[in-house]
JSON list of C-alpha atoms in Angstrom, two decimals:
[
{"chain": "A", "resi": 162, "resn": "VAL", "atom": "CA", "xyz": [15.04, -7.16, -8.88]},
{"chain": "A", "resi": 163, "resn": "TYR", "atom": "CA", "xyz": [14.87, -9.23, -5.70]},
{"chain": "A", "resi": 164, "resn": "VAL", "atom": "CA", "xyz": [11.32, -9.70, -4.45]},
{"chain": "A", "resi": 165, "resn": "ILE", "atom": "CA", "xyz": [10.08, -10.50, -0.99]},
{"chain": "A", "resi": 166, "resn": "GLY", "atom": "CA", "xyz": [6.41, -10.90, -1.77]},
{"chain": "A", "resi": 167, "resn": "GLY", "atom": "CA", "xyz": [3.83, -12.87, -3.66]},
{"chain": "A", "resi": 168, "resn": "GLU", "atom": "CA", "xyz": [3.95, -14.24, -7.18]},
{"chain": "A", "resi": 169, "resn": "GLY", "atom": "CA", "xyz": [1.76, -11.34, -8.36]},
{"chain": "A", "resi": 170, "resn": "ILE", "atom": "CA", "xyz": [4.59, -8.86, -7.71]},
{"chain": "A", "resi": 171, "resn": "VAL", "atom": "CA", "xyz": [7.02, -11.00, -9.74]},
{"chain": "A", "resi": 172, "resn": "GLN", "atom": "CA", "xyz": [4.52, -11.26, -12.61]},
{"chain": "A", "resi": 173, "resn": "GLU", "atom": "CA", "xyz": [3.90, -7.49, -12.67]},
{"chain": "A", "resi": 174, "resn": "LEU", "atom": "CA", "xyz": [7.65, -6.80, -12.70]},
{"chain": "A", "resi": 175, "resn": "GLN", "atom": "CA", "xyz": [8.12, -9.24, -15.58]},
{"chain": "A", "resi": 176, "resn": "LEU", "atom": "CA", "xyz": [5.33, -7.52, -17.53]},
{"chain": "A", "resi": 177, "resn": "ALA", "atom": "CA", "xyz": [7.20, -4.24, -17.01]},
{"chain": "A", "resi": 178, "resn": "GLY", "atom": "CA", "xyz": [10.39, -5.80, -18.39]},
{"chain": "A", "resi": 179, "resn": "PHE", "atom": "CA", "xyz": [12.26, -6.48, -15.14]},
{"chain": "A", "resi": 180, "resn": "THR", "atom": "CA", "xyz": [13.89, -9.75, -14.21]},
{"chain": "A", "resi": 181, "resn": "ALA", "atom": "CA", "xyz": [13.36, -11.14, -10.75]},
{"chain": "A", "resi": 182, "resn": "LEU", "atom": "CA", "xyz": [16.82, -12.32, -9.69]},
{"chain": "A", "resi": 183, "resn": "GLY", "atom": "CA", "xyz": [19.77, -12.86, -11.97]},
{"chain": "A", "resi": 184, "resn": "GLY", "atom": "CA", "xyz": [22.71, -10.52, -12.27]},
{"chain": "A", "resi": 185, "resn": "PRO", "atom": "CA", "xyz": [23.49, -7.59, -9.99]},
{"chain": "A", "resi": 186, "resn": "VAL", "atom": "CA", "xyz": [20.44, -6.60, -7.98]},
{"chain": "A", "resi": 187, "resn": "GLY", "atom": "CA", "xyz": [19.35, -3.02, -8.64]},
{"chain": "A", "resi": 188, "resn": "ALA", "atom": "CA", "xyz": [16.23, -3.05, -6.48]},
{"chain": "A", "resi": 189, "resn": "VAL", "atom": "CA", "xyz": [14.65, -4.95, -3.63]},
{"chain": "A", "resi": 190, "resn": "VAL", "atom": "CA", "xyz": [10.84, -4.91, -3.63]},
{"chain": "A", "resi": 191, "resn": "VAL", "atom": "CA", "xyz": [9.13, -5.88, -0.38]},
{"chain": "A", "resi": 192, "resn": "GLY", "atom": "CA", "xyz": [5.43, -6.71, -0.12]},
{"chain": "A", "resi": 193, "resn": "LEU", "atom": "CA", "xyz": [3.24, -9.21, 1.66]},
{"chain": "A", "resi": 194, "resn": "ASP", "atom": "CA", "xyz": [5.02, -12.57, 1.77]},
{"chain": "A", "resi": 195, "resn": "PRO", "atom": "CA", "xyz": [3.40, -15.39, 3.74]},
{"chain": "A", "resi": 196, "resn": "ASP", "atom": "CA", "xyz": [6.58, -17.44, 3.17]},
{"chain": "A", "resi": 197, "resn": "ILE", "atom": "CA", "xyz": [9.01, -14.85, 4.53]},
{"chain": "A", "resi": 198, "resn": "ASN", "atom": "CA", "xyz": [12.02, -16.26, 6.34]},
{"chain": "A", "resi": 199, "resn": "TYR", "atom": "CA", "xyz": [15.41, -15.30, 7.70]},
{"chain": "A", "resi": 200, "resn": "TYR", "atom": "CA", "xyz": [17.25, -16.09, 4.48]},
{"chain": "A", "resi": 201, "resn": "LYS", "atom": "CA", "xyz": [15.03, -13.83, 2.38]},
{"chain": "A", "resi": 202, "resn": "LEU", "atom": "CA", "xyz": [15.61, -11.02, 4.87]},
{"chain": "A", "resi": 203, "resn": "GLN", "atom": "CA", "xyz": [19.36, -11.72, 4.88]},
{"chain": "A", "resi": 204, "resn": "TYR", "atom": "CA", "xyz": [19.60, -11.60, 1.08]},
{"chain": "A", "resi": 205, "resn": "ALA", "atom": "CA", "xyz": [17.52, -8.42, 0.86]},
{"chain": "A", "resi": 206, "resn": "THR", "atom": "CA", "xyz": [19.76, -6.80, 3.46]},
{"chain": "A", "resi": 207, "resn": "LEU", "atom": "CA", "xyz": [22.91, -7.79, 1.56]},
{"chain": "A", "resi": 208, "resn": "CYS", "atom": "CA", "xyz": [21.50, -6.47, -1.73]},
{"chain": "A", "resi": 209, "resn": "ILE", "atom": "CA", "xyz": [20.53, -3.10, -0.27]},
{"chain": "A", "resi": 210, "resn": "CYS", "atom": "CA", "xyz": [23.64, -2.59, 1.85]},
{"chain": "A", "resi": 211, "resn": "GLU", "atom": "CA", "xyz": [26.29, -3.93, -0.55]},
{"chain": "A", "resi": 212, "resn": "ASN", "atom": "CA", "xyz": [25.02, -2.82, -3.98]},
{"chain": "A", "resi": 213, "resn": "PRO", "atom": "CA", "xyz": [25.59, 0.90, -4.50]},
{"chain": "A", "resi": 214, "resn": "GLY", "atom": "CA", "xyz": [22.40, 2.51, -5.74]},
{"chain": "A", "resi": 215, "resn": "CYS", "atom": "CA", "xyz": [20.21, -0.52, -5.00]},
{"chain": "A", "resi": 216, "resn": "LEU", "atom": "CA", "xyz": [16.66, 0.73, -4.47]},
{"chain": "A", "resi": 217, "resn": "PHE", "atom": "CA", "xyz": [14.58, -0.40, -1.50]},
{"chain": "A", "resi": 218, "resn": "ILE", "atom": "CA", "xyz": [10.92, -0.31, -2.57]},
{"chain": "A", "resi": 219, "resn": "ALA", "atom": "CA", "xyz": [7.89, -1.17, -0.44]},
{"chain": "A", "resi": 220, "resn": "THR", "atom": "CA", "xyz": [4.53, -2.03, -1.99]},
{"chain": "A", "resi": 221, "resn": "ASN", "atom": "CA", "xyz": [2.82, -0.68, 1.14]},
{"chain": "A", "resi": 222, "resn": "ARG", "atom": "CA", "xyz": [3.27, -0.38, 4.90]},
{"chain": "A", "resi": 223, "resn": "ASP", "atom": "CA", "xyz": [-0.04, -1.87, 6.03]},
{"chain": "A", "resi": 224, "resn": "SER", "atom": "CA", "xyz": [0.63, -3.25, 9.50]},
{"chain": "A", "resi": 225, "resn": "VAL", "atom": "CA", "xyz": [-2.21, -5.75, 9.29]},
{"chain": "A", "resi": 226, "resn": "GLY", "atom": "CA", "xyz": [-4.53, -7.25, 6.72]},
{"chain": "A", "resi": 227, "resn": "HIS", "atom": "CA", "xyz": [-7.97, -8.69, 7.21]},
{"chain": "A", "resi": 228, "resn": "MET", "atom": "CA", "xyz": [-7.84, -12.28, 6.00]},
{"chain": "A", "resi": 229, "resn": "THR", "atom": "CA", "xyz": [-11.21, -12.98, 7.62]},
{"chain": "A", "resi": 230, "resn": "ASP", "atom": "CA", "xyz": [-13.92, -10.79, 9.13]},
{"chain": "A", "resi": 231, "resn": "LEU", "atom": "CA", "xyz": [-12.77, -11.82, 12.59]},
{"chain": "A", "resi": 232, "resn": "GLN", "atom": "CA", "xyz": [-8.99, -11.74, 12.38]},
{"chain": "A", "resi": 233, "resn": "GLU", "atom": "CA", "xyz": [-6.22, -9.32, 11.51]},
{"chain": "A", "resi": 234, "resn": "TRP", "atom": "CA", "xyz": [-3.06, -10.93, 10.17]},
{"chain": "A", "resi": 235, "resn": "PRO", "atom": "CA", "xyz": [0.41, -9.38, 9.79]},
{"chain": "A", "resi": 236, "resn": "GLY", "atom": "CA", "xyz": [0.53, -7.13, 6.73]},
{"chain": "A", "resi": 237, "resn": "ALA", "atom": "CA", "xyz": [3.30, -6.17, 4.31]},
{"chain": "A", "resi": 238, "resn": "GLY", "atom": "CA", "xyz": [4.38, -3.43, 6.72]},
{"chain": "A", "resi": 239, "resn": "CYS", "atom": "CA", "xyz": [5.74, -6.10, 9.05]},
{"chain": "A", "resi": 240, "resn": "MET", "atom": "CA", "xyz": [8.01, -7.44, 6.30]},
{"chain": "A", "resi": 241, "resn": "VAL", "atom": "CA", "xyz": [9.04, -3.91, 5.31]},
{"chain": "A", "resi": 242, "resn": "ALA", "atom": "CA", "xyz": [9.83, -3.08, 8.95]},
{"chain": "A", "resi": 243, "resn": "ALA", "atom": "CA", "xyz": [12.13, -6.11, 9.19]},
{"chain": "A", "resi": 244, "resn": "VAL", "atom": "CA", "xyz": [14.15, -4.90, 6.18]},
{"chain": "A", "resi": 245, "resn": "CYS", "atom": "CA", "xyz": [14.16, -1.33, 7.54]},
{"chain": "A", "resi": 246, "resn": "GLY", "atom": "CA", "xyz": [15.57, -2.65, 10.78]},
{"chain": "A", "resi": 247, "resn": "SER", "atom": "CA", "xyz": [18.31, -4.72, 9.21]},
{"chain": "A", "resi": 248, "resn": "THR", "atom": "CA", "xyz": [19.39, -2.09, 6.67]},
{"chain": "A", "resi": 249, "resn": "GLU", "atom": "CA", "xyz": [18.73, 1.06, 8.74]},
{"chain": "A", "resi": 250, "resn": "GLN", "atom": "CA", "xyz": [17.15, 2.53, 5.60]},
{"chain": "A", "resi": 251, "resn": "GLU", "atom": "CA", "xyz": [13.65, 3.71, 4.71]},
{"chain": "A", "resi": 252, "resn": "PRO", "atom": "CA", "xyz": [12.00, 2.44, 1.52]},
{"chain": "A", "resi": 253, "resn": "ILE", "atom": "CA", "xyz": [10.40, 4.23, -1.38]},
{"chain": "A", "resi": 254, "resn": "VAL", "atom": "CA", "xyz": [6.74, 3.43, -0.70]},
{"chain": "A", "resi": 255, "resn": "VAL", "atom": "CA", "xyz": [4.73, 3.07, -3.90]},
{"chain": "A", "resi": 256, "resn": "GLY", "atom": "CA", "xyz": [1.40, 2.05, -2.33]},
{"chain": "A", "resi": 257, "resn": "LYS", "atom": "CA", "xyz": [-1.16, 3.98, -0.34]},
{"chain": "A", "resi": 258, "resn": "PRO", "atom": "CA", "xyz": [-0.99, 6.33, 1.53]},
{"chain": "A", "resi": 259, "resn": "SER", "atom": "CA", "xyz": [2.09, 7.45, -0.45]},
{"chain": "A", "resi": 260, "resn": "THR", "atom": "CA", "xyz": [1.20, 9.68, -3.40]},
{"chain": "A", "resi": 261, "resn": "PHE", "atom": "CA", "xyz": [3.86, 8.03, -5.59]},
{"chain": "A", "resi": 262, "resn": "MET", "atom": "CA", "xyz": [1.28, 6.42, -7.90]},
{"chain": "A", "resi": 263, "resn": "MET", "atom": "CA", "xyz": [-1.00, 9.48, -7.89]},
{"chain": "A", "resi": 264, "resn": "ASP", "atom": "CA", "xyz": [1.90, 11.70, -8.94]},
{"chain": "A", "resi": 265, "resn": "PHE", "atom": "CA", "xyz": [2.55, 9.33, -11.85]},
{"chain": "A", "resi": 266, "resn": "LEU", "atom": "CA", "xyz": [-1.12, 9.27, -12.89]},
{"chain": "A", "resi": 267, "resn": "LEU", "atom": "CA", "xyz": [-1.48, 13.05, -12.64]},
{"chain": "A", "resi": 268, "resn": "GLN", "atom": "CA", "xyz": [1.53, 13.51, -14.89]},
{"chain": "A", "resi": 269, "resn": "LYS", "atom": "CA", "xyz": [0.33, 10.91, -17.40]},
{"chain": "A", "resi": 270, "resn": "PHE", "atom": "CA", "xyz": [-3.36, 11.92, -17.62]},
{"chain": "A", "resi": 271, "resn": "ASN", "atom": "CA", "xyz": [-3.23, 15.59, -16.57]},
{"chain": "A", "resi": 272, "resn": "VAL", "atom": "CA", "xyz": [-6.39, 15.43, -14.43]},
{"chain": "A", "resi": 273, "resn": "SER", "atom": "CA", "xyz": [-6.80, 17.64, -11.39]},
{"chain": "A", "resi": 274, "resn": "THR", "atom": "CA", "xyz": [-7.26, 15.96, -8.00]},
{"chain": "A", "resi": 275, "resn": "SER", "atom": "CA", "xyz": [-10.01, 18.50, -7.32]},
{"chain": "A", "resi": 276, "resn": "ARG", "atom": "CA", "xyz": [-12.13, 16.41, -9.71]},
{"chain": "A", "resi": 277, "resn": "MET", "atom": "CA", "xyz": [-11.41, 13.14, -7.88]},
{"chain": "A", "resi": 278, "resn": "CYS", "atom": "CA", "xyz": [-12.77, 11.31, -4.88]},
{"chain": "A", "resi": 279, "resn": "MET", "atom": "CA", "xyz": [-10.78, 8.50, -3.27]},
{"chain": "A", "resi": 280, "resn": "VAL", "atom": "CA", "xyz": [-13.10, 5.70, -2.17]},
{"chain": "A", "resi": 281, "resn": "GLY", "atom": "CA", "xyz": [-11.84, 3.07, 0.24]},
{"chain": "A", "resi": 282, "resn": "ASP", "atom": "CA", "xyz": [-12.44, 1.12, 3.41]},
{"chain": "A", "resi": 283, "resn": "ARG", "atom": "CA", "xyz": [-9.29, 1.96, 5.38]},
{"chain": "A", "resi": 284, "resn": "LEU", "atom": "CA", "xyz": [-8.66, 5.30, 7.05]},
{"chain": "A", "resi": 285, "resn": "ASP", "atom": "CA", "xyz": [-4.89, 4.83, 7.43]},
{"chain": "A", "resi": 286, "resn": "THR", "atom": "CA", "xyz": [-4.25, 3.95, 3.78]},
{"chain": "A", "resi": 287, "resn": "ASP", "atom": "CA", "xyz": [-7.13, 4.79, 1.43]},
{"chain": "A", "resi": 288, "resn": "ILE", "atom": "CA", "xyz": [-8.43, 7.95, 3.07]},
{"chain": "A", "resi": 289, "resn": "LEU", "atom": "CA", "xyz": [-5.00, 9.23, 4.05]},
{"chain": "A", "resi": 290, "resn": "PHE", "atom": "CA", "xyz": [-3.88, 8.62, 0.44]},
{"chain": "A", "resi": 291, "resn": "GLY", "atom": "CA", "xyz": [-6.78, 10.72, -0.86]},
{"chain": "A", "resi": 292, "resn": "GLN", "atom": "CA", "xyz": [-6.05, 13.50, 1.62]},
{"chain": "A", "resi": 293, "resn": "ASN", "atom": "CA", "xyz": [-2.32, 13.45, 0.83]},
{"chain": "A", "resi": 294, "resn": "ALA", "atom": "CA", "xyz": [-3.14, 13.71, -2.89]},
{"chain": "A", "resi": 295, "resn": "GLY", "atom": "CA", "xyz": [-5.65, 16.54, -2.44]},
{"chain": "A", "resi": 296, "resn": "CYS", "atom": "CA", "xyz": [-8.76, 14.51, -3.34]},
{"chain": "A", "resi": 297, "resn": "LYS", "atom": "CA", "xyz": [-12.14, 14.41, -1.66]},
{"chain": "A", "resi": 298, "resn": "THR", "atom": "CA", "xyz": [-12.47, 11.18, 0.34]},
{"chain": "A", "resi": 299, "resn": "LEU", "atom": "CA", "xyz": [-15.23, 8.67, 0.97]},
{"chain": "A", "resi": 300, "resn": "VAL", "atom": "CA", "xyz": [-14.82, 5.82, 3.44]},
{"chain": "A", "resi": 301, "resn": "VAL", "atom": "CA", "xyz": [-17.05, 2.77, 3.03]},
{"chain": "A", "resi": 302, "resn": "LEU", "atom": "CA", "xyz": [-17.98, 1.11, 6.32]},
{"chain": "A", "resi": 303, "resn": "SER", "atom": "CA", "xyz": [-18.44, -2.38, 4.83]},
{"chain": "A", "resi": 304, "resn": "GLY", "atom": "CA", "xyz": [-14.74, -3.22, 5.07]},
{"chain": "A", "resi": 305, "resn": "VAL", "atom": "CA", "xyz": [-11.98, -2.50, 7.59]},
{"chain": "A", "resi": 306, "resn": "THR", "atom": "CA", "xyz": [-13.28, 0.76, 9.07]},
{"chain": "A", "resi": 307, "resn": "THR", "atom": "CA", "xyz": [-16.31, 0.58, 11.32]},
{"chain": "A", "resi": 308, "resn": "GLN", "atom": "CA", "xyz": [-18.60, 3.38, 12.49]},
{"chain": "A", "resi": 309, "resn": "SER", "atom": "CA", "xyz": [-17.11, 3.15, 15.98]},
{"chain": "A", "resi": 310, "resn": "THR", "atom": "CA", "xyz": [-13.57, 3.46, 14.57]},
{"chain": "A", "resi": 311, "resn": "LEU", "atom": "CA", "xyz": [-14.61, 6.46, 12.50]},
{"chain": "A", "resi": 312, "resn": "ASP", "atom": "CA", "xyz": [-16.28, 8.16, 15.49]},
{"chain": "A", "resi": 313, "resn": "ALA", "atom": "CA", "xyz": [-13.54, 7.32, 18.02]},
{"chain": "A", "resi": 314, "resn": "PRO", "atom": "CA", "xyz": [-11.99, 10.39, 19.70]},
{"chain": "A", "resi": 315, "resn": "SER", "atom": "CA", "xyz": [-8.55, 8.90, 18.96]},
{"chain": "A", "resi": 316, "resn": "ASN", "atom": "CA", "xyz": [-9.22, 8.87, 15.20]},
{"chain": "A", "resi": 317, "resn": "SER", "atom": "CA", "xyz": [-7.44, 11.80, 13.54]},
{"chain": "A", "resi": 318, "resn": "ILE", "atom": "CA", "xyz": [-8.20, 10.79, 9.93]},
{"chain": "A", "resi": 319, "resn": "LYS", "atom": "CA", "xyz": [-11.58, 12.21, 8.98]},
{"chain": "A", "resi": 320, "resn": "PRO", "atom": "CA", "xyz": [-12.98, 11.53, 5.50]},
{"chain": "A", "resi": 321, "resn": "ASP", "atom": "CA", "xyz": [-15.10, 14.10, 3.67]},
{"chain": "A", "resi": 322, "resn": "TYR", "atom": "CA", "xyz": [-17.90, 11.56, 3.37]},
{"chain": "A", "resi": 323, "resn": "TYR", "atom": "CA", "xyz": [-18.80, 8.09, 4.58]},
{"chain": "A", "resi": 324, "resn": "THR", "atom": "CA", "xyz": [-21.34, 5.46, 3.60]},
{"chain": "A", "resi": 325, "resn": "ASN", "atom": "CA", "xyz": [-22.29, 1.95, 4.65]},
{"chain": "A", "resi": 326, "resn": "LYS", "atom": "CA", "xyz": [-21.71, 0.17, 1.33]},
{"chain": "A", "resi": 327, "resn": "VAL", "atom": "CA", "xyz": [-20.26, 0.89, -2.10]},
{"chain": "A", "resi": 328, "resn": "SER", "atom": "CA", "xyz": [-23.66, 0.60, -3.79]},
{"chain": "A", "resi": 329, "resn": "ASP", "atom": "CA", "xyz": [-24.77, 3.68, -1.82]},
{"chain": "A", "resi": 330, "resn": "ILE", "atom": "CA", "xyz": [-22.67, 5.70, -4.28]},
{"chain": "A", "resi": 331, "resn": "LEU", "atom": "CA", "xyz": [-25.30, 5.04, -6.95]},
{"chain": "A", "resi": 332, "resn": "SER", "atom": "CA", "xyz": [-27.95, 6.84, -4.88]},
{"chain": "A", "resi": 333, "resn": "LEU", "atom": "CA", "xyz": [-25.55, 9.76, -4.41]},
{"chain": "A", "resi": 334, "resn": "LEU", "atom": "CA", "xyz": [-25.29, 9.98, -8.20]},
{"chain": "A", "resi": 335, "resn": "GLY", "atom": "CA", "xyz": [-29.08, 9.95, -8.53]},
{"chain": "A", "resi": 336, "resn": "GLU", "atom": "CA", "xyz": [-29.29, 6.50, -10.16]}
]
């Protein structure tokens, strides 16, 4: 596996029994990489385009991340887009809003999504993930999504519920 991303991705792959680099590359995994550069993109492109059957996997396609309350920084989606552009291929997205992980969990634990509620602070990933999976959704306004974003006429992603902070869930449960 060739990884464009943080050390956490490499560690998780090693725990799952995969080797990062070494031998023929069977998959390229792209996530958030603050040290991305031309050579990483070049090698990923070569792996995907010249190794038959090499998988192109994206951890997520978040265009931005919130490193501080005041600033949005480029997200993993920017790195993924660069590899999409150079390979002219679309990745298998395993992170939200893709239901890849939910499909795996449903198969493993045999629990109906009608009994689930996806809680998150982003409309375009968390809430869309819940909707795509068939769950109820609850957006928390203490993170990325604000009340004005939620209420904006241009917003097409409407959660089933919203609250100001995660601890509000306790009052919903009667505790």
